[in-house]
Amino acid sequence: MQSRLMGSIEEGKAPSPPIRPSPTPAPARPLPLRLVQVILMCFVVGLGISIISMHAMKFLSMKYIAPIAPSIIQACFQDALSIESLVRPPAELSHSMNDTELLWRASFDPRMKEYPFKRVPKVAFMFLTKGPLPLAPFWEKFFEGGPSEHYSIYVHSHPAYVANFTPSSVFYKRQIPSQPAEWGMMSMCEAERRLLGNALLDFSNEWFVLLSEACIPLQNFTVVYYYLSRSNYSFMSSYDDPGPYGRGRYDGNMAPVVTLNQWRKGSQWFEVNRMLAINIVGDITYYPKFRDFCVPGCYVDEHYFPTMLTIQTPHLLANRTLTWTDWSRGGAHPATFGKQDITEEFLKKILESETCTYNDQQVSLCFLFARKFAPSALEPLLDLAPKVLGF
Ligand SMILES: *[C@@H]1O[C@H](CO)[C@@H](O)[C@H](O)[C@H]1NC(C)=O
Ligand SMILES: *[C@@H]1O[C@H](CO)[C@@H](O)[C@H](O)[C@H]1NC(C)=O
Ligand SMILES: *[C@@H]1O[C@H](CO)[C@@H](O)[C@H](O)[C@H]1NC(C)=O
Ligand SMILES: *[C@@H]1O[C@H](CO)[C@@H](O)[C@H](O)[C@H]1NC(C)=O
């Protein structure tokens, strides 16, 4: 009797119990020790694998993805501070800084002028446009001749305009956060400061060229880079014009910050080096005077930067512009050239139009850019560039 009872307990479930005790749950039994050990082991092994794979991922991405897309890595792994992470240009041109914040950030200037890393100085091409860039294919051709580490591009157009460049274009995603800008108004100078401010965020930008949608290059990239990088002076046009459109626009309320003798006029289209660009974005002395006392009748974009830089750093200015313009027809606006104007003779005439000084020497290469060109000029320009302009 006892042995039968023992037997039935030891065997657990009998093959077919006479009466099945239906819905009552079986009493909870503690997990066997063996099972607990297996679960724990699985957990430890799993944890180990995930730690190892995280490190492997980081190593592999540093080695293979980082050179292509540093920003991805930067976003995924917060590295310890390194010189590379501090001087890397922003991955995206869009940002949420307002002008005050942008110019403050852009005005940072290292006191040590020797860089403890490999810095290849770049030319920042800054396009100030209303909307589209109809001559973009011509510029694309020009930039084909430039190694990408030698230049960067920034476009400021009306905020309502949406650019539609394809990813293969040098203008793709080069649009900066913008505000409306009106010709002859302070909003124009603010747009120029905004372009300089955005371009200064890239530590490698050393020379800053302001261009419009009606500008074209007159030389190939090699010549432009060489000309700018070897110059001892920045190409800001600045002169004292005694007439009504020069001194006649001066307002005595600017004194003593700006006196009549210091008042200058110049072309809007300039080239400045990094130091002068920082002076322009960081200016809080002259800005309020020009904002308040150079108002219509006075075209502020022709006076603010030439006057300010002539007061601050006259010895660093070439006092001439690199952009050829035809004012011979008279009036407030220069001549615009279209399809029928663009001939070999016309381009040669521009190239040989005058002599000037370059690093205190007389030279015949005076202009790297020219304006104004209509969209219809594109086709003949593309045809003639290889023969006449060297690109
Ligand atoms: C930018 O934002 C700061 C902080 O809110 C403010 O003090 C400054 O006036 C703003 N600047 C502009 C131009 O809106
Ligand atoms: C100007 O540039 C020339 C040639 O690039 C150079 O030899 C000369 O030393 C420079 N002068 C000054 C004052 O920097
Ligand atoms: C430019 O003009 C300033 C005075 O306005 C002068 O000091 C400077 O030497 C000029 N630059 C050159 C290259 O002649
Ligand atoms: C650029 O133009 C110059 C002068 O026109 C020429 O000597 C040079 O070969 C050109 N360089 C390239 C890369 O086309």
CSV table of N, CA, C and O in Angstrom, one decimal, residues 302-378:
chain,number,residue,atom,x,y,z
A,302,GLU,N,27.4,101.5,-50.0
A,302,GLU,CA,28.5,102.1,-50.7
A,302,GLU,C,29.5,102.8,-49.8
A,302,GLU,O,30.5,103.3,-50.2
A,303,HIS,N,29.1,103.0,-48.5
A,303,HIS,CA,29.9,103.8,-47.6
A,303,HIS,C,30.4,103.1,-46.3
A,303,HIS,O,31.4,103.4,-45.8
A,304,TYR,N,29.5,102.3,-45.7
A,304,TYR,CA,29.8,101.7,-44.4
A,304,TYR,C,31.1,101.0,-44.3
A,304,TYR,O,32.0,101.4,-43.5
A,305,PHE,N,31.3,99.9,-45.1
A,305,PHE,CA,32.5,99.1,-44.9
A,305,PHE,C,33.8,99.9,-45.4
A,305,PHE,O,34.8,99.9,-44.7
A,306,PRO,N,33.7,100.6,-46.6
A,306,PRO,CA,34.9,101.4,-47.0
A,306,PRO,C,35.3,102.4,-46.0
A,306,PRO,O,36.5,102.5,-45.7
A,307,THR,N,34.4,103.1,-45.4
A,307,THR,CA,34.7,104.1,-44.4
A,307,THR,C,35.3,103.5,-43.1
A,307,THR,O,36.4,103.9,-42.6
A,308,MET,N,34.6,102.5,-42.6
A,308,MET,CA,35.0,101.9,-41.4
A,308,MET,C,36.4,101.3,-41.5
A,308,MET,O,37.3,101.4,-40.7
A,309,LEU,N,36.6,100.5,-42.6
A,309,LEU,CA,37.9,99.8,-42.8
A,309,LEU,C,39.1,100.8,-43.1
A,309,LEU,O,40.2,100.6,-42.7
A,310,THR,N,38.7,102.0,-43.7
A,310,THR,CA,39.7,103.0,-44.0
A,310,THR,C,40.2,103.6,-42.7
A,310,THR,O,41.3,104.0,-42.5
A,311,ILE,N,39.2,103.8,-41.7
A,311,ILE,CA,39.6,104.4,-40.4
A,311,ILE,C,40.4,103.3,-39.6
A,311,ILE,O,41.5,103.7,-39.1
A,312,GLN,N,40.0,102.1,-39.6
A,312,GLN,CA,40.6,101.1,-38.8
A,312,GLN,C,42.0,100.5,-39.3
A,312,GLN,O,42.9,100.4,-38.6
A,313,THR,N,42.0,100.1,-40.6
A,313,THR,CA,43.1,99.4,-41.2
A,313,THR,C,43.5,99.9,-42.6
A,313,THR,O,43.4,99.1,-43.5
A,314,PRO,N,43.8,101.2,-42.8
A,314,PRO,CA,44.0,101.7,-44.1
A,314,PRO,C,45.1,101.0,-44.9
A,314,PRO,O,45.1,100.8,-46.1
A,315,HIS,N,46.1,100.6,-44.1
A,315,HIS,CA,47.3,100.0,-44.7
A,315,HIS,C,47.0,98.6,-45.2
A,315,HIS,O,47.9,98.0,-45.9
A,316,LEU,N,45.8,98.0,-45.0
A,316,LEU,CA,45.5,96.6,-45.4
A,316,LEU,C,44.6,96.7,-46.6
A,316,LEU,O,44.2,95.6,-47.1
A,317,LEU,N,44.3,97.9,-47.1
A,317,LEU,CA,43.3,97.9,-48.2
A,317,LEU,C,44.0,98.3,-49.6
A,317,LEU,O,44.8,99.1,-49.6
A,318,ALA,N,43.5,97.5,-50.6
A,318,ALA,CA,44.0,97.8,-52.0
A,318,ALA,C,43.3,99.1,-52.5
A,318,ALA,O,43.7,99.6,-53.5
A,319,ASN,N,42.2,99.4,-51.9
A,319,ASN,CA,41.3,100.6,-52.3
A,319,ASN,C,40.8,100.4,-53.7
A,319,ASN,O,40.4,101.4,-54.4
A,320,ARG,N,40.8,99.2,-54.2
A,320,ARG,CA,40.1,98.9,-55.5
A,320,ARG,C,39.4,97.6,-55.5
A,320,ARG,O,39.6,96.8,-54.6
A,321,THR,N,38.4,97.5,-56.4
A,321,THR,CA,37.6,96.3,-56.4
A,321,THR,C,38.1,95.3,-57.5
A,321,THR,O,38.9,95.7,-58.4
A,322,LEU,N,37.8,94.0,-57.3
A,322,LEU,CA,38.2,93.0,-58.3
A,322,LEU,C,37.1,92.7,-59.3
A,322,LEU,O,37.3,91.9,-60.2
A,323,THR,N,36.0,93.4,-59.2
A,323,THR,CA,34.8,93.2,-60.0
A,323,THR,C,34.7,94.3,-61.0
A,323,THR,O,34.4,95.4,-60.7
A,324,TRP,N,34.9,93.9,-62.3
A,324,TRP,CA,34.7,94.9,-63.4
A,324,TRP,C,33.2,95.2,-63.6
A,324,TRP,O,32.4,94.4,-63.6
A,325,THR,N,33.0,96.5,-63.8
A,325,THR,CA,31.6,97.0,-64.0
A,325,THR,C,31.7,98.1,-65.0
A,325,THR,O,32.6,98.9,-65.0
A,326,ASP,N,30.6,98.2,-65.8
A,326,ASP,CA,30.6,99.3,-66.9
A,326,ASP,C,29.6,100.4,-66.4
A,326,ASP,O,28.4,100.2,-66.5
A,327,TRP,N,30.2,101.5,-66.0
A,327,TRP,CA,29.4,102.6,-65.6
A,327,TRP,C,29.3,103.7,-66.7
A,327,TRP,O,28.7,104.7,-66.5
A,328,SER,N,29.9,103.3,-67.9
A,328,SER,CA,30.0,104.4,-68.9
A,328,SER,C,28.7,104.9,-69.4
A,328,SER,O,28.6,106.0,-70.0
A,329,ARG,N,27.6,104.1,-69.3
A,329,ARG,CA,26.3,104.6,-69.8
A,329,ARG,C,25.6,105.6,-68.8
A,329,ARG,O,24.6,106.1,-69.2
A,330,GLY,N,26.2,105.8,-67.6
A,330,GLY,CA,25.7,106.8,-66.7
A,330,GLY,C,24.5,106.3,-66.0
A,330,GLY,O,24.0,105.2,-66.2
A,331,GLY,N,24.0,107.1,-65.0
A,331,GLY,CA,22.8,106.7,-64.2
A,331,GLY,C,23.2,105.9,-63.0
A,331,GLY,O,24.4,105.7,-62.7
A,332,ALA,N,22.2,105.5,-62.2
A,332,ALA,CA,22.4,104.9,-60.9
A,332,ALA,C,22.8,103.4,-61.0
A,332,ALA,O,23.3,102.8,-60.1
A,333,HIS,N,22.5,102.8,-62.2
A,333,HIS,CA,22.8,101.4,-62.4
A,333,HIS,C,23.8,101.1,-63.5
A,333,HIS,O,23.7,101.8,-64.5
A,334,PRO,N,24.7,100.2,-63.4
A,334,PRO,CA,25.6,99.9,-64.4
A,334,PRO,C,25.0,99.1,-65.6
A,334,PRO,O,23.9,98.6,-65.4
A,335,ALA,N,25.7,99.0,-66.7
A,335,ALA,CA,25.2,98.3,-67.9
A,335,ALA,C,25.0,96.8,-67.6
A,335,ALA,O,25.8,96.2,-66.8
A,336,THR,N,24.0,96.2,-68.2
A,336,THR,CA,23.8,94.7,-68.1
A,336,THR,C,24.0,94.2,-69.5
A,336,THR,O,23.6,94.7,-70.5
A,337,PHE,N,24.8,93.1,-69.6
A,337,PHE,CA,25.1,92.5,-70.8
A,337,PHE,C,24.4,91.2,-71.1
A,337,PHE,O,24.3,90.3,-70.2
A,338,GLY,N,23.8,91.0,-72.3
A,338,GLY,CA,23.1,89.8,-72.6
A,338,GLY,C,23.7,89.1,-73.8
A,338,GLY,O,24.8,89.3,-74.2
A,339,LYS,N,22.9,88.1,-74.3
A,339,LYS,CA,23.4,87.2,-75.3
A,339,LYS,C,24.2,87.9,-76.5
A,339,LYS,O,25.3,87.5,-76.8
A,340,GLN,N,23.6,88.9,-77.0
A,340,GLN,CA,24.3,89.5,-78.2
A,340,GLN,C,25.5,90.3,-77.9
A,340,GLN,O,26.3,90.6,-78.8
A,341,ASP,N,25.7,90.7,-76.6
A,341,ASP,CA,27.0,91.4,-76.2
A,341,ASP,C,28.2,90.5,-76.1
A,341,ASP,O,29.3,91.0,-76.2
A,342,ILE,N,27.9,89.2,-75.8
A,342,ILE,CA,29.0,88.4,-75.4
A,342,ILE,C,29.8,87.8,-76.6
A,342,ILE,O,29.4,86.9,-77.3
A,343,THR,N,30.9,88.5,-76.9
A,343,THR,CA,31.8,88.0,-78.0
A,343,THR,C,33.2,87.9,-77.5
A,343,THR,O,33.5,88.4,-76.4
A,344,GLU,N,34.1,87.3,-78.3
A,344,GLU,CA,35.4,87.1,-77.9
A,344,GLU,C,36.1,88.5,-77.7
A,344,GLU,O,36.8,88.7,-76.7
A,345,GLU,N,35.8,89.4,-78.6
A,345,GLU,CA,36.4,90.8,-78.5
A,345,GLU,C,35.9,91.5,-77.2
A,345,GLU,O,36.7,92.1,-76.5
A,346,PHE,N,34.6,91.3,-76.9
A,346,PHE,CA,34.1,91.9,-75.7
A,346,PHE,C,34.8,91.4,-74.5
A,346,PHE,O,35.3,92.2,-73.6
A,347,LEU,N,35.0,90.1,-74.3
A,347,LEU,CA,35.6,89.6,-73.1
A,347,LEU,C,37.1,90.0,-73.1
A,347,LEU,O,37.6,90.3,-72.0
A,348,LYS,N,37.8,90.0,-74.3
A,348,LYS,CA,39.2,90.4,-74.3
A,348,LYS,C,39.3,91.9,-73.9
A,348,LYS,O,40.3,92.3,-73.2
A,349,LYS,N,38.3,92.7,-74.3
A,349,LYS,CA,38.4,94.1,-73.9
A,349,LYS,C,38.3,94.3,-72.4
A,349,LYS,O,39.0,95.1,-71.8
A,350,ILE,N,37.4,93.5,-71.8
A,350,ILE,CA,37.3,93.5,-70.3
A,350,ILE,C,38.7,93.1,-69.7
A,350,ILE,O,39.2,93.8,-68.8
A,351,LEU,N,39.3,92.0,-70.2
A,351,LEU,CA,40.5,91.5,-69.6
A,351,LEU,C,41.7,92.5,-69.7
A,351,LEU,O,42.5,92.6,-68.9
A,352,GLU,N,41.6,93.3,-70.8
A,352,GLU,CA,42.8,94.2,-71.0
A,352,GLU,C,42.4,95.6,-70.8
A,352,GLU,O,43.1,96.6,-71.2
A,353,SER,N,41.3,95.9,-70.0
A,353,SER,CA,40.8,97.2,-69.9
A,353,SER,C,41.7,98.2,-69.2
A,353,SER,O,41.7,99.4,-69.5
A,354,GLU,N,42.4,97.8,-68.2
A,354,GLU,CA,43.3,98.7,-67.5
A,354,GLU,C,44.5,98.1,-66.8
A,354,GLU,O,44.6,96.9,-66.8
A,355,THR,N,45.3,99.0,-66.3
A,355,THR,CA,46.4,98.5,-65.4
A,355,THR,C,46.1,99.0,-64.0
A,355,THR,O,45.4,99.9,-63.8
A,356,CYS,N,46.8,98.3,-63.1
A,356,CYS,CA,46.5,98.7,-61.7
A,356,CYS,C,47.7,98.2,-60.8
A,356,CYS,O,48.7,97.7,-61.4
A,357,THR,N,47.6,98.5,-59.5
A,357,THR,CA,48.7,98.0,-58.7
A,357,THR,C,48.3,96.7,-57.9
A,357,THR,O,47.1,96.6,-57.5
A,358,TYR,N,49.3,95.8,-57.9
A,358,TYR,CA,49.1,94.5,-57.1
A,358,TYR,C,50.3,94.3,-56.3
A,358,TYR,O,51.4,94.3,-56.9
A,359,ASN,N,50.2,94.3,-55.0
A,359,ASN,CA,51.4,94.3,-54.1
A,359,ASN,C,52.4,95.3,-54.5
A,359,ASN,O,53.6,95.0,-54.6
A,360,ASP,N,51.9,96.5,-54.7
A,360,ASP,CA,52.7,97.7,-55.0
A,360,ASP,C,53.5,97.6,-56.4
A,360,ASP,O,54.4,98.3,-56.6
A,361,GLN,N,53.0,96.7,-57.2
A,361,GLN,CA,53.6,96.6,-58.6
A,361,GLN,C,52.5,96.9,-59.6
A,361,GLN,O,51.4,96.6,-59.4
A,362,GLN,N,52.9,97.5,-60.7
A,362,GLN,CA,52.0,97.7,-61.8
A,362,GLN,C,51.7,96.4,-62.5
A,362,GLN,O,52.7,95.7,-62.9
A,363,VAL,N,50.5,96.0,-62.7
A,363,VAL,CA,50.1,94.8,-63.3
A,363,VAL,C,48.9,95.0,-64.3
A,363,VAL,O,48.3,96.1,-64.2
A,364,SER,N,48.7,94.1,-65.2
A,364,SER,CA,47.6,94.2,-66.1
A,364,SER,C,46.4,93.3,-65.8
A,364,SER,O,45.3,93.4,-66.3
A,365,LEU,N,46.7,92.4,-64.8
A,365,LEU,CA,45.5,91.5,-64.4
A,365,LEU,C,44.9,92.2,-63.2
A,365,LEU,O,45.4,92.2,-62.0
A,366,CYS,N,43.8,92.9,-63.4
A,366,CYS,CA,43.1,93.7,-62.4
A,366,CYS,C,41.8,93.2,-61.9
A,366,CYS,O,41.4,93.4,-60.8
A,367,PHE,N,41.1,92.4,-62.8
A,367,PHE,CA,39.8,92.0,-62.4
A,367,PHE,C,39.7,90.5,-62.5
A,367,PHE,O,40.1,89.8,-63.4
A,368,LEU,N,39.1,89.9,-61.4
A,368,LEU,CA,38.9,88.4,-61.4
A,368,LEU,C,37.4,88.1,-61.7
A,368,LEU,O,37.1,87.0,-62.0
A,369,PHE,N,36.5,89.2,-61.5
A,369,PHE,CA,35.1,89.0,-61.7
A,369,PHE,C,34.5,90.1,-62.5
A,369,PHE,O,35.2,91.2,-62.6
A,370,ALA,N,33.3,90.0,-63.1
A,370,ALA,CA,32.7,91.1,-63.8
A,370,ALA,C,31.2,91.0,-63.6
A,370,ALA,O,30.6,89.9,-63.3
A,371,ARG,N,30.5,92.1,-63.7
A,371,ARG,CA,29.1,92.2,-63.7
A,371,ARG,C,28.7,93.4,-64.6
A,371,ARG,O,29.5,94.2,-65.0
A,372,LYS,N,27.4,93.5,-65.1
A,372,LYS,CA,26.3,92.6,-64.8
A,372,LYS,C,25.9,91.8,-66.0
A,372,LYS,O,25.9,92.4,-67.1
A,373,PHE,N,25.6,90.6,-65.8
A,373,PHE,CA,25.3,89.7,-66.9
A,373,PHE,C,23.9,89.1,-66.7
A,373,PHE,O,23.5,88.7,-65.7
A,374,ALA,N,23.1,89.2,-67.9
A,374,ALA,CA,21.8,88.7,-67.9
A,374,ALA,C,21.8,87.2,-68.0
A,374,ALA,O,22.8,86.6,-68.5
A,375,PRO,N,20.7,86.5,-67.7
A,375,PRO,CA,20.6,85.1,-67.8
A,375,PRO,C,20.9,84.6,-69.3
A,375,PRO,O,21.5,83.6,-69.5
A,376,SER,N,20.5,85.5,-70.3
A,376,SER,CA,20.7,85.1,-71.7
A,376,SER,C,22.2,85.0,-72.0
A,376,SER,O,22.6,84.5,-73.1
A,377,ALA,N,23.1,85.6,-71.2
A,377,ALA,CA,24.5,85.5,-71.5
A,377,ALA,C,25.2,84.2,-71.2
A,377,ALA,O,26.3,83.9,-71.7
A,378,LEU,N,24.4,83.3,-70.6
A,378,LEU,CA,25.0,82.0,-70.1
A,378,LEU,C,25.5,81.2,-71.3
A,378,LEU,O,26.7,80.7,-71.2
